[in-house]
Tab-separated table of C-alpha atoms in Angstrom:
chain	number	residue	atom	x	y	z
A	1	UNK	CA	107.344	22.810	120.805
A	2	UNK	CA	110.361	22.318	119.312
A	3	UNK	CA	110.289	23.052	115.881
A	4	UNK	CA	106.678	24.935	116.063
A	5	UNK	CA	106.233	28.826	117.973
A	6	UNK	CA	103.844	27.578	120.891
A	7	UNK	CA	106.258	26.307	123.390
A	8	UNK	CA	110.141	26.064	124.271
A	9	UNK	CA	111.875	23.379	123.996
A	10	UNK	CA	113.357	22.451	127.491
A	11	UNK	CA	114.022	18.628	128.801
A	12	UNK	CA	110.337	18.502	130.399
A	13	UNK	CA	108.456	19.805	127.194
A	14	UNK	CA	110.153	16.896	125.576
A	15	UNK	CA	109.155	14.629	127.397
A	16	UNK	CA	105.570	16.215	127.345
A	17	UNK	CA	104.833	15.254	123.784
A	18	UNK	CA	102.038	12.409	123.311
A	19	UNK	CA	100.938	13.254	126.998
A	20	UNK	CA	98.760	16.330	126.669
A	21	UNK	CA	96.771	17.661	123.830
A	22	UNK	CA	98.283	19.565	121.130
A	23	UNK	CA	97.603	23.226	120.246
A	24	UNK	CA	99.768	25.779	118.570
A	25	UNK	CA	99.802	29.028	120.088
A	26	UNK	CA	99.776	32.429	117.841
A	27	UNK	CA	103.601	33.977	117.063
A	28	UNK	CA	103.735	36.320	119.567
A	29	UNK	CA	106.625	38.357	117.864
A	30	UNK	CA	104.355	39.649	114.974
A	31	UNK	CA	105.553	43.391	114.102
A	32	UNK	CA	106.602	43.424	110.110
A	33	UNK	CA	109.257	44.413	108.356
A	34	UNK	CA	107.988	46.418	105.436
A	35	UNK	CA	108.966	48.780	102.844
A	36	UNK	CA	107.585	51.592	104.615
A	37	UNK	CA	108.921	50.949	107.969
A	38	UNK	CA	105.332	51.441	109.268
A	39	UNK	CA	106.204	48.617	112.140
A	40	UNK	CA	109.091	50.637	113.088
A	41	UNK	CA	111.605	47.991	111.189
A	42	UNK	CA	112.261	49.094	107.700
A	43	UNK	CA	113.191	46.540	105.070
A	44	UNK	CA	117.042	47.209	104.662
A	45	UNK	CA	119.962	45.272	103.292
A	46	UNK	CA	122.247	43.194	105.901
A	47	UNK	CA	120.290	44.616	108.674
A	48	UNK	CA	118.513	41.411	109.700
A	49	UNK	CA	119.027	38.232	110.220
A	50	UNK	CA	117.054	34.940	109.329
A	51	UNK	CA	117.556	31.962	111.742
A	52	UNK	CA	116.898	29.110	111.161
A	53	UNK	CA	116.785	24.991	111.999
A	54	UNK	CA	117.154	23.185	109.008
A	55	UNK	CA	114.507	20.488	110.690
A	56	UNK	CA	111.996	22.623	110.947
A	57	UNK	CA	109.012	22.825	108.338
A	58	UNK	CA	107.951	26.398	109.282
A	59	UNK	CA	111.646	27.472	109.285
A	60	UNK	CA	112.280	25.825	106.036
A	61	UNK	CA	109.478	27.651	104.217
A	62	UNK	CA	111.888	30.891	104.708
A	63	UNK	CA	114.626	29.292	103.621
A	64	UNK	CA	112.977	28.048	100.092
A	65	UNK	CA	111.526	31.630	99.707
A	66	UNK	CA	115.009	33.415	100.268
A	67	UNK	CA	116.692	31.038	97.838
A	68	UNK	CA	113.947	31.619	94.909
A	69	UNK	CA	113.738	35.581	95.537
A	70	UNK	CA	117.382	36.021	95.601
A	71	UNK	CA	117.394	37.660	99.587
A	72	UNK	CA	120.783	36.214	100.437
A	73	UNK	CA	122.960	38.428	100.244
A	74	UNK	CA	120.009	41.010	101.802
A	75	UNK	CA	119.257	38.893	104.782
A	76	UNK	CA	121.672	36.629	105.997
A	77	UNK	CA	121.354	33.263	107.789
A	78	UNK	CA	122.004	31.465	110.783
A	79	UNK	CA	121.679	28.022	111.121
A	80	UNK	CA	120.980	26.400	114.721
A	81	UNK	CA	121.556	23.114	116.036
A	82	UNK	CA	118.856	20.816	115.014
A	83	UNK	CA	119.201	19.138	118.646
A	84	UNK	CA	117.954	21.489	121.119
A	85	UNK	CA	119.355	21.600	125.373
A	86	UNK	CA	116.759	23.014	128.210
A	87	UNK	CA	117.370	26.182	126.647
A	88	UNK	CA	116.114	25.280	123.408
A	89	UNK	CA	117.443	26.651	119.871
A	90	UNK	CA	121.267	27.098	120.138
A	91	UNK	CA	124.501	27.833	118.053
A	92	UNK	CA	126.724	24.898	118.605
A	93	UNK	CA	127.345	24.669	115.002
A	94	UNK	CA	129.647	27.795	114.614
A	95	UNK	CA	133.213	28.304	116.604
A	96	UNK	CA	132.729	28.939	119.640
A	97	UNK	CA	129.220	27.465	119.993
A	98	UNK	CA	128.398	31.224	119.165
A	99	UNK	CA	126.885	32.898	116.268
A	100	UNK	CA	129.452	34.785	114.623
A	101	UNK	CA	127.059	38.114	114.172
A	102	UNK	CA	124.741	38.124	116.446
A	103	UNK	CA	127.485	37.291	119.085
A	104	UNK	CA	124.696	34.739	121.164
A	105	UNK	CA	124.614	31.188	122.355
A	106	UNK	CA	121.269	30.681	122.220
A	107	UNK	CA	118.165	32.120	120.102
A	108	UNK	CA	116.561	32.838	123.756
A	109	UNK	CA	118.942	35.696	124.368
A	110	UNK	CA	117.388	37.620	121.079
A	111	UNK	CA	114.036	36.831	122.539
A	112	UNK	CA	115.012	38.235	126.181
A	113	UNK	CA	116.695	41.469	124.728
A	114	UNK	CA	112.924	41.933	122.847
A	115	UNK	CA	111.339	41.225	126.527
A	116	UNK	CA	112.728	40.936	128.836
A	117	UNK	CA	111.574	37.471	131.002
A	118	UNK	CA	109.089	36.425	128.262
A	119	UNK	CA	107.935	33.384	129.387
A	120	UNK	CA	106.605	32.004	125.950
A	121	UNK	CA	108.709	29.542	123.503
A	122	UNK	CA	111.483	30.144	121.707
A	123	UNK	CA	110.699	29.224	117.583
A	124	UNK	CA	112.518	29.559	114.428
A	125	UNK	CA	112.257	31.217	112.023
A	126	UNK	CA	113.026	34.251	113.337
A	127	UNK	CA	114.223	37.436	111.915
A	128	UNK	CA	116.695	39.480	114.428
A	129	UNK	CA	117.744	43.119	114.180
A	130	UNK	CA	121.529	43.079	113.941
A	131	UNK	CA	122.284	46.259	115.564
A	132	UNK	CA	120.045	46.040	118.476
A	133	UNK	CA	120.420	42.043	118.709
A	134	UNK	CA	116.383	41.712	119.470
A	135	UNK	CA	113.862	39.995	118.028
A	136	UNK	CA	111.863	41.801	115.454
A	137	UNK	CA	109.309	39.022	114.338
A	138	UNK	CA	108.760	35.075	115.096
A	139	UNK	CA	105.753	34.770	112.971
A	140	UNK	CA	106.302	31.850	110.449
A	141	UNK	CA	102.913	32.894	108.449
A	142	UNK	CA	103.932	35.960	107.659
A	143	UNK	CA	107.906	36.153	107.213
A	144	UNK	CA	107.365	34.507	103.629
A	145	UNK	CA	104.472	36.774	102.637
A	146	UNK	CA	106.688	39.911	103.206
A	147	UNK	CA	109.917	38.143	101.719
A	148	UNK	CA	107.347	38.195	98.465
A	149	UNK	CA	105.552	41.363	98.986
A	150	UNK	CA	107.560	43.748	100.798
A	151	UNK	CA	111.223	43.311	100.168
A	152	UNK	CA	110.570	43.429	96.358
A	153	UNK	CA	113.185	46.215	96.083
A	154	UNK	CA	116.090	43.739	97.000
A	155	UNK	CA	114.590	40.653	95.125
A	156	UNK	CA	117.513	39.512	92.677
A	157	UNK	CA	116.772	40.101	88.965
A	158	UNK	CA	114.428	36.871	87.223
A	159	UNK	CA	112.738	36.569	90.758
A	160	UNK	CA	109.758	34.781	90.556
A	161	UNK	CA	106.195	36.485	91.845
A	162	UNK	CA	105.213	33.750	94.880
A	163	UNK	CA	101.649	35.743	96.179
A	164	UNK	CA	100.767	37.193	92.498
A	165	UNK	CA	97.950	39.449	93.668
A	166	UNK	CA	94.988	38.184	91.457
A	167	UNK	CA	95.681	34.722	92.972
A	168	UNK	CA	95.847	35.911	96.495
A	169	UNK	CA	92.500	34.640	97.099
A	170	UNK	CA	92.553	31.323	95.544
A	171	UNK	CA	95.888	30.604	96.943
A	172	UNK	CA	95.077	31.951	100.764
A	173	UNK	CA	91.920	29.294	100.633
A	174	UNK	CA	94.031	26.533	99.097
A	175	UNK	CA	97.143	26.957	102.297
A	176	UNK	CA	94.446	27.660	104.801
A	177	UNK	CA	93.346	23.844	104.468
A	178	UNK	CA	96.785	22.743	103.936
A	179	UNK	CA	97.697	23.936	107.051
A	180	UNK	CA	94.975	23.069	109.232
A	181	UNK	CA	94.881	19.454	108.021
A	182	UNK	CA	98.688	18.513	106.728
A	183	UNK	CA	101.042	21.331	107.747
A	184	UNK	CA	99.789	21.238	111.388
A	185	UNK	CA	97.337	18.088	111.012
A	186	UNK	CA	101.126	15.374	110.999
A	187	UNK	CA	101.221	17.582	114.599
A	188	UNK	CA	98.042	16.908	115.689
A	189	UNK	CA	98.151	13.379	115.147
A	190	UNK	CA	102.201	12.927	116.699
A	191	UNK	CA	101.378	14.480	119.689
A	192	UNK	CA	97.652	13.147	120.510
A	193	UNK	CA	97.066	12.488	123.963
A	194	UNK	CA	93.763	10.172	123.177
A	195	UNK	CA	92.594	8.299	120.471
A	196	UNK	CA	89.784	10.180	119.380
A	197	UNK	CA	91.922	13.095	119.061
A	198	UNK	CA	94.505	11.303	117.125
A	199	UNK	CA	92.153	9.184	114.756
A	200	UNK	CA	90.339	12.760	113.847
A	201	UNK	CA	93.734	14.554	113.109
A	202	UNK	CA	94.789	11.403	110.887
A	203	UNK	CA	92.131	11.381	108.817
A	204	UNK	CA	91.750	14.700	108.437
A	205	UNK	CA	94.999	14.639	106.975
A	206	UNK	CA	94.894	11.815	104.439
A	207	UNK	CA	91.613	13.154	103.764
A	208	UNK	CA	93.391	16.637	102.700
A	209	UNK	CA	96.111	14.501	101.203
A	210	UNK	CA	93.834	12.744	98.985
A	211	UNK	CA	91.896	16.014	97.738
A	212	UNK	CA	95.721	17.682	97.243
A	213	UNK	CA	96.582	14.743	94.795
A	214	UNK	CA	93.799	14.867	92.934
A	215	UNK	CA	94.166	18.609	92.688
A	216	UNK	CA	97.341	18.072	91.112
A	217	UNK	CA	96.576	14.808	88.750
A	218	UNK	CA	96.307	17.551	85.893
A	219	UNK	CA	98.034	20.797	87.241
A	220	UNK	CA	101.858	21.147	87.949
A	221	UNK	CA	101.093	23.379	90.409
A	222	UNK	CA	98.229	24.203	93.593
A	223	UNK	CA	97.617	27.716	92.271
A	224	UNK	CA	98.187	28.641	87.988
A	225	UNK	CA	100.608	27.685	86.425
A	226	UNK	CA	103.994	28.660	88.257
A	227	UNK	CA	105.588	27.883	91.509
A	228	UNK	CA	103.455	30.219	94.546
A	229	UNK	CA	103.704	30.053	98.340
A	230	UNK	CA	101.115	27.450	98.249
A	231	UNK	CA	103.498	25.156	96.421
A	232	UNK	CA	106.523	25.820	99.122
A	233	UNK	CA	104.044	25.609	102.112
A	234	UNK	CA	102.997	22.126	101.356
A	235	UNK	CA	106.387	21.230	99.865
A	236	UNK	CA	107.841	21.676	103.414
A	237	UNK	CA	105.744	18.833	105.155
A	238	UNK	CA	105.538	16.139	101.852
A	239	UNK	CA	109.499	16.566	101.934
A	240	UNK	CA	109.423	15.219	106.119
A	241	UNK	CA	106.650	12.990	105.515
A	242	UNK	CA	108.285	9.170	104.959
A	243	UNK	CA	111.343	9.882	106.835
A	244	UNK	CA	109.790	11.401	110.460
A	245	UNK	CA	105.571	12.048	110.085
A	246	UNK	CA	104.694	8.234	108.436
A	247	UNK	CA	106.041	6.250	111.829
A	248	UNK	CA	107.511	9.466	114.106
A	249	UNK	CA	104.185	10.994	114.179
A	250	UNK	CA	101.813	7.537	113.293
A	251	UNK	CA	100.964	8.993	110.000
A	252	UNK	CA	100.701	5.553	108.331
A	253	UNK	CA	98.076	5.084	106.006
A	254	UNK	CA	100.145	5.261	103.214
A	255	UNK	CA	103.953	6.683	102.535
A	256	UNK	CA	104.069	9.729	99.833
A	257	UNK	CA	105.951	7.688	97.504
A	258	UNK	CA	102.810	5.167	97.637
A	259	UNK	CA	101.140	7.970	95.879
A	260	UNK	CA	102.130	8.555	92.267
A	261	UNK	CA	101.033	12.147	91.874
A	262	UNK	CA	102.355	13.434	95.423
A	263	UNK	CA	106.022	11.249	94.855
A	264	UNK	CA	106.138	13.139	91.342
A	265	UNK	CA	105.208	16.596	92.429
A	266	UNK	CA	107.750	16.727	95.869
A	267	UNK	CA	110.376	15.057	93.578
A	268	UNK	CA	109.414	18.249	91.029
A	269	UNK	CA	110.122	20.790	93.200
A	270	UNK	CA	112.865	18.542	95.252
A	271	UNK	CA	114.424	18.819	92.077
A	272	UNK	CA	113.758	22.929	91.054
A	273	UNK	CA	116.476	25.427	92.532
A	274	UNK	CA	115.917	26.603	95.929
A	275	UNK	CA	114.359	23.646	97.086
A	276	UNK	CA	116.049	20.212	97.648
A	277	UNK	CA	119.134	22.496	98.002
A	278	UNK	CA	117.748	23.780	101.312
A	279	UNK	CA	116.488	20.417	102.668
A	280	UNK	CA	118.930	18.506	105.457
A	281	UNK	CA	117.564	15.182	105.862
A	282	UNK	CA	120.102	14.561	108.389
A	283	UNK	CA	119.188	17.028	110.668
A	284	UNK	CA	115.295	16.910	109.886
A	285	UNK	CA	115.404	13.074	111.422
A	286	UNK	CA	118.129	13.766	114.685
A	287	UNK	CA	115.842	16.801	115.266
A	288	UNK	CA	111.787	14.819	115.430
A	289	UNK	CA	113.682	11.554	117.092
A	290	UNK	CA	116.096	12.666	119.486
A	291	UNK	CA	114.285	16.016	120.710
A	292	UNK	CA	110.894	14.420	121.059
A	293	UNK	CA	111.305	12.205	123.703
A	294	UNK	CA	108.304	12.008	125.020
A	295	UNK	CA	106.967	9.913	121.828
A	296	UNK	CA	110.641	8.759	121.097
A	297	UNK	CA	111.975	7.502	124.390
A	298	UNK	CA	115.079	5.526	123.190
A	299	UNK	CA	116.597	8.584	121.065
A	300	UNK	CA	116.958	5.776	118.299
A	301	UNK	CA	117.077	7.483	115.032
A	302	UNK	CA	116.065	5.123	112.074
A	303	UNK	CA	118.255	4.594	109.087
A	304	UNK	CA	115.749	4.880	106.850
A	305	UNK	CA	113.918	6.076	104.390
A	306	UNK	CA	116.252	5.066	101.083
A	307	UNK	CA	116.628	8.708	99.736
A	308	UNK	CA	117.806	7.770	96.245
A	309	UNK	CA	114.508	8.245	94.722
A	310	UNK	CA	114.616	11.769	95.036
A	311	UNK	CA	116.580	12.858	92.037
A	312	UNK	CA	114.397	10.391	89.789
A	313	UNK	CA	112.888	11.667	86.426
A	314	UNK	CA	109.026	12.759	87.808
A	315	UNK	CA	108.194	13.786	84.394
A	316	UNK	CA	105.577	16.818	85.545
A	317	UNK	CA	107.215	18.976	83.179
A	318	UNK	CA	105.198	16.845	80.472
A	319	UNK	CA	101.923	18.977	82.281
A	320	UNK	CA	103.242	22.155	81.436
A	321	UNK	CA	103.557	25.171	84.240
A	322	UNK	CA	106.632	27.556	83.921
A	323	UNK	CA	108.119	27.046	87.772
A	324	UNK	CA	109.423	30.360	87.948
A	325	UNK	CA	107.128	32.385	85.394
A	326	UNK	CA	108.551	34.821	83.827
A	327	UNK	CA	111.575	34.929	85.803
A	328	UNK	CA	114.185	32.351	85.894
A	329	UNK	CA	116.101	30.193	88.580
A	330	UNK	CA	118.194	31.089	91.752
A	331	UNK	CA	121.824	31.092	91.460
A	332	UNK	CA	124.373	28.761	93.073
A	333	UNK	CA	123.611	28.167	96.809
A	334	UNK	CA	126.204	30.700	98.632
A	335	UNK	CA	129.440	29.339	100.229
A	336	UNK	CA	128.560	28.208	103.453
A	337	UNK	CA	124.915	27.181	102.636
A	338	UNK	CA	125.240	24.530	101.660
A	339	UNK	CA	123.716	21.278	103.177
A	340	UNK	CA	126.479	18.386	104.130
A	341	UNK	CA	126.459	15.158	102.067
A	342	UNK	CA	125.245	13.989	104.527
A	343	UNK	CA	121.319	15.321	104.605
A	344	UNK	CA	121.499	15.133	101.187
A	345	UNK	CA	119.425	13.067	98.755
């Protein structure tokens, strides 16, 4: 699909959405990059390079976790088009509809010089070996685990700890439902062929939703007291939710600002370095309305939601939590990060 790693893009998969069932595939790019190299791609400054759509949930988790670690300058970014062409992720935003390093038109070319002919889809985020120009990995679930774990050596000074090991386990157990009912449940129930399929997915998800807010009535955060990855994997959907998964994807029961505890926490970490500053609205709602046309027809992209509440006092501080433990907050965003007027809140 195209923001998710299960299918390409392509005028006919667009048109496919809301007429088939909905699965997501496995990343098929899944080799590591690692301290020890053990994958055959050693973690190594200005090597690689993260790309990116700034519409895309699974994408944007990357982009939060390279912000709060401090990888910038140690894995730089390209940005793609949020609107995608039969060839699917592409670089029409630099000169020369080209990126600058990698020297390509579209991500599709880093997949082919990987293998050759692969006849999967082409997904962000994606991490691609600058000297060779392949693909090295395409798997979303792991990229921000090894950001945390494995590229420690070229985290900036202050960086937080996002998978602190004796919270591994509660913290895998809390994203594994996330995922399954609000990180890919919104997908489930967008792209249902039948109604039984889409009433299960939605309430599966508001079911989820519902057990989420009351998880964090009393707690700043999912998982102790300081931002984790379970806090930036559910951050990524919440932030989409009113503007593309309440009508785009007939997730309606209820907006997240109709919920006092979710609206405060997304607004909390909306408002903590490293994450608002990532988040395009502007792209995030050309991307779902124009791309899926198979659910969107007209291309019509709504005006709404009003985005001034976001930088509202949420007052979660008054439940304690430290967001970045005993570290402290990123730096500036880097010239050339940063996200137009625009998409902004």
């Amino acid at each position: 699909m195209s923001d998710t790693s299960d299918k390409s893009a392509g005028s006919d998969g667009n048109t496919s959405y809301g007429h088939k069932p909905f699965k997501r595939s496995r990343s098929h790019f899944a080799d590591r990059i690692t301290a020890d190299g053990r994958d055959g791609w050693p973690v190594e400054a200005g090597r690689y390079r993260l790309v990116v759509s700034r519409a895309c949930p699974w994408a944007s988790r990357s982009l939060v976790s390279r912000r709060l670690l401090g990888l910038e300058d140690a894995l730089p970014l390209a940005v793609t088009d949020p609107i995608q062409d039969d060839r699917s992720w592409r670089f029409t935003l630099d000169p020369g509809d080209k990126d600058p390093v990698l020297g390509i038109r579209y991500l599709s070319e880093a997949y082919d010089a990987r293998e050759h002919d692969y006849p999967g889809g082409v997904s962000v985020p994606a991490i691609v070996d600058v000297p060779s120009g392949k693909l090295v990995t395409n798997d979303y679930q792991q990229i921000t685990l090894d950001l945390a774990t494995e590229w420690t050596a070229l985290h900036r000074p202050g960086a937080p700890d996002l998978y602190p090991e004796p919270l591994r386990a509660e913290i895998d157990e809390v994203m594994e439902g996330i995922y399954r009912d609000i990180n890919n449940g919104v997908y489930k129930a967008g792209f249902a062929s039948g109604q039984q399929e889409y009433d299960e997915a939605y309430e599966a998800l508001f079911a989820r939703l519902d057990q989420v807010s009351a998880r964090l009535a009393d707690r700043r955060y999912l998982v102790g007291d300081t931002i984790t990855e379970a806090d930036i994997r559910l951050f990524t959907t919440l932030v989409r939710f009113d503007a593309v998964y309440h009508g785009h994807f007939k997730c309606n029961r209820t907006k997240i600002t109709e919920d006092p505890v979710l609206w405060a926490y997304v607004r909390d970490l909306y408002q903590t370095p490293g994450f608002g500053d990532t988040v395009d609205f502007d792209h995030i709602k050309r991307h779902y309305y124009q791309v899926h046309t198979g659910i969107n027809p007209t291309g019509i992209v709504p005006l709404g939601p009003d985005l001034s509440g976001w930088t509202t006092l949420h007052h979660r501080e008054q439940l304690g939590g430290r967001p970045f433990g005993d570290g402290t907050p990123p730096g500036p965003v880097p010239s050339g990060e940063d996200v137009t007027p625009v998409g902004q809140a």
